[in-house]
Amino acid sequence: MDAIFEAIQKTAKRIKTAIDIKDIGYSQQENSSGETQLQLDIKCDMIIEEEFSKISSIHTIASEEKEKEMLLHKDGKYFIAYDPLDGSSLVDVNLSVGSIFGIYENSFGAKNMVASCYVVFGPRVEMVFAHNKVKMYLLQNDEFEFVKEVRLNEKGKLNAPGGTQQNWKPYHKEMVDSLFAEGYRLRYSGGMVPDLHQILLKGGGLFSYPATSDKPDGKLRKLFEVFPFAFVYKKAGGEAIDGKNDLMELEHNHIHDTSPCFFGSKYEIDKVKEVYGRN
Ligand code: F6P
């Protein structure tokens, strides 16, 4: 695991350099989820593939930017699913973006997850690594320095509702509005990594990406986005559900499967369960 942790740090430094280059380049290709791939997405994917290829304990990788999984070392035991640059379309408006890594043992699947990690590229580069505990690091003079252990409070103040409101179910809108009516403040950038990072560091709140009429299975990908953040939130004392069930209990059929998802502290997730439980 130490070798993987170090490899992620190397990728983060290289990705930071790639983001800083002026031309992020629009390519003609689409990724497996039908989103336009930037040259930058492809470059970040290659950086991670290159660094992970050097680690013999990594058996297979799956990337949000690749159609299929890729075998690296047949005697390795770790399976890593990653989103090289989540929210990459926000780079050209200079908002924060991030890389997400889900680390699984023996095969992909929520129940096999043993660690997870994300890196936020914002005004500063920060990394959160969840294994036994959830620890945050800051890039300082080309080294990641430990900052603190992260824990969620029982209740927060932020509300980050994803998806197109027009396509929300009426009861989802009711649930979101009821939090605003209690004084919750809107915080939504459109980047999953900074949005969830903000809620985590400010002590709590709710991030939701529900099932919508146009996306009945949600938008966010189980292996690359949903499971890694569910692992982080649960290890930090929060909760992560699909509306009714614990996200870490879900199965997947395909590496690019999606799921509705809700991440937060206990108070807000209880509220989601109450509303979704009767609908
Ligand atoms: O996965 C892509 C992504 O950009 C996430 O980072 C983000 O949370 C979500 O999509 C935003 O989607 P929407 O604009 O539909 O709320």
Short mmCIF file of C-alpha atoms in Angstrom, two decimals, residues 86-205:
data_model
loop_
_atom_site.label_atom_id
_atom_site.label_comp_id
_atom_site.label_asym_id
_atom_site.label_seq_id
_atom_site.Cartn_x
_atom_site.Cartn_y
_atom_site.Cartn_z
CA ASP A 86 -12.84 14.56 -12.58
CA GLY A 87 -14.63 17.77 -13.55
CA SER A 88 -11.94 18.53 -16.17
CA SER A 89 -14.28 20.86 -18.09
CA LEU A 90 -13.89 23.25 -15.12
CA VAL A 91 -10.18 23.74 -15.81
CA ASP A 92 -10.75 26.37 -18.50
CA VAL A 93 -12.81 28.49 -16.08
CA ASN A 94 -10.14 27.94 -13.42
CA LEU A 95 -12.29 26.12 -10.86
CA SER A 96 -10.97 23.25 -8.77
CA VAL A 97 -10.79 19.72 -10.18
CA GLY A 98 -9.56 16.41 -8.81
CA SER A 99 -8.32 12.86 -9.31
CA ILE A 100 -10.08 9.96 -7.58
CA PHE A 101 -8.67 6.49 -6.82
CA GLY A 102 -10.53 3.45 -5.50
CA ILE A 103 -8.19 0.68 -4.31
CA TYR A 104 -9.68 -2.82 -4.30
CA GLU A 105 -8.18 -6.17 -3.33
CA ASN A 106 -8.50 -9.27 -5.58
CA SER A 107 -11.19 -7.78 -7.85
CA PHE A 108 -13.27 -4.65 -8.39
CA GLY A 109 -16.36 -4.28 -6.20
CA ALA A 110 -17.45 -2.15 -3.23
CA LYS A 111 -17.01 -5.02 -0.79
CA ASN A 112 -13.37 -5.45 -1.88
CA MET A 113 -12.37 -1.84 -1.34
CA VAL A 114 -9.43 -1.50 1.06
CA ALA A 115 -8.46 2.14 0.62
CA SER A 116 -9.41 5.18 -1.34
CA CYS A 117 -7.85 8.49 -2.17
CA TYR A 118 -8.53 11.75 -3.92
CA VAL A 119 -6.45 14.76 -4.85
CA VAL A 120 -7.89 18.28 -5.14
CA PHE A 121 -6.21 20.67 -7.55
CA GLY A 122 -7.36 24.08 -6.38
CA PRO A 123 -5.51 27.13 -5.23
CA ARG A 124 -3.52 24.48 -3.33
CA VAL A 125 -3.00 20.78 -4.00
CA GLU A 126 -4.41 18.59 -1.23
CA MET A 127 -4.70 14.85 -0.95
CA VAL A 128 -7.05 12.81 1.23
CA PHE A 129 -6.16 9.19 1.81
CA ALA A 130 -8.60 6.85 3.57
CA HIS A 131 -7.32 3.53 4.84
CA ASN A 132 -7.82 2.86 8.54
CA LYS A 133 -8.26 6.57 9.14
CA VAL A 134 -8.90 9.51 6.84
CA LYS A 135 -5.81 11.69 6.57
CA MET A 136 -5.26 14.93 4.70
CA TYR A 137 -1.98 16.07 3.13
CA LEU A 138 -0.88 19.34 1.52
CA LEU A 139 1.65 19.74 -1.28
CA GLN A 140 4.44 21.97 0.02
CA ASN A 141 7.75 22.46 -1.79
CA ASP A 142 7.17 19.38 -3.94
CA GLU A 143 6.39 17.09 -0.97
CA PHE A 144 3.06 16.03 0.51
CA GLU A 145 3.00 16.96 4.20
CA PHE A 146 0.51 15.47 6.66
CA VAL A 147 -1.95 18.13 7.82
CA LYS A 148 -4.59 16.40 9.95
CA GLU A 149 -6.99 13.55 10.43
CA VAL A 150 -10.45 14.33 9.05
CA ARG A 151 -13.73 13.63 10.92
CA LEU A 152 -17.29 14.66 10.09
CA ASN A 153 -19.64 16.20 12.65
CA GLU A 154 -23.13 14.76 13.27
CA LYS A 155 -24.69 17.64 11.36
CA GLY A 156 -23.43 20.25 8.91
CA LYS A 157 -24.57 23.45 7.22
CA LEU A 158 -23.91 22.92 3.50
CA ASN A 159 -26.18 21.61 0.77
CA ALA A 160 -24.75 20.53 -2.61
CA PRO A 161 -27.57 19.27 -4.84
CA GLY A 162 -26.44 17.84 -8.20
CA GLY A 163 -28.30 17.22 -11.45
CA THR A 164 -30.79 19.24 -13.48
CA GLN A 165 -33.60 20.42 -11.20
CA GLN A 166 -36.14 20.15 -14.01
CA ASN A 167 -35.53 16.39 -13.97
CA TRP A 168 -35.65 15.85 -10.20
CA LYS A 169 -38.43 13.83 -8.61
CA PRO A 170 -40.82 16.08 -6.62
CA TYR A 171 -39.90 14.40 -3.33
CA HIS A 172 -36.20 14.95 -4.02
CA LYS A 173 -36.87 18.65 -4.50
CA GLU A 174 -38.87 18.69 -1.25
CA MET A 175 -35.96 17.10 0.62
CA VAL A 176 -33.42 19.59 -0.83
CA ASP A 177 -35.74 22.55 -0.11
CA SER A 178 -36.37 21.39 3.44
CA LEU A 179 -32.63 21.64 4.17
CA PHE A 180 -32.53 25.17 2.75
CA ALA A 181 -35.59 26.00 4.90
CA GLU A 182 -33.55 24.89 7.94
CA GLY A 183 -30.79 27.36 7.05
CA TYR A 184 -28.44 25.19 4.97
CA ARG A 185 -26.35 27.13 2.45
CA LEU A 186 -25.90 26.23 -1.22
CA ARG A 187 -22.38 25.15 -2.18
CA TYR A 188 -22.12 23.52 -5.61
CA SER A 189 -19.30 24.01 -8.13
CA GLY A 190 -20.07 21.10 -10.47
CA GLY A 191 -16.86 19.30 -9.50
CA MET A 192 -17.50 16.27 -7.33
CA VAL A 193 -14.04 16.36 -5.74
CA PRO A 194 -14.03 19.98 -4.52
CA ASP A 195 -17.74 19.82 -3.60
CA LEU A 196 -17.30 16.73 -1.43
CA HIS A 197 -13.97 17.98 -0.09
CA GLN A 198 -15.62 21.19 1.07
CA ILE A 199 -18.38 19.34 2.95
CA LEU A 200 -15.84 17.00 4.52
CA LEU A 201 -13.54 19.77 5.72
CA LYS A 202 -16.33 22.08 6.90
CA GLY A 203 -17.59 19.28 9.12
CA GLY A 204 -20.69 18.10 7.29
CA GLY A 205 -23.70 18.72 5.08
#
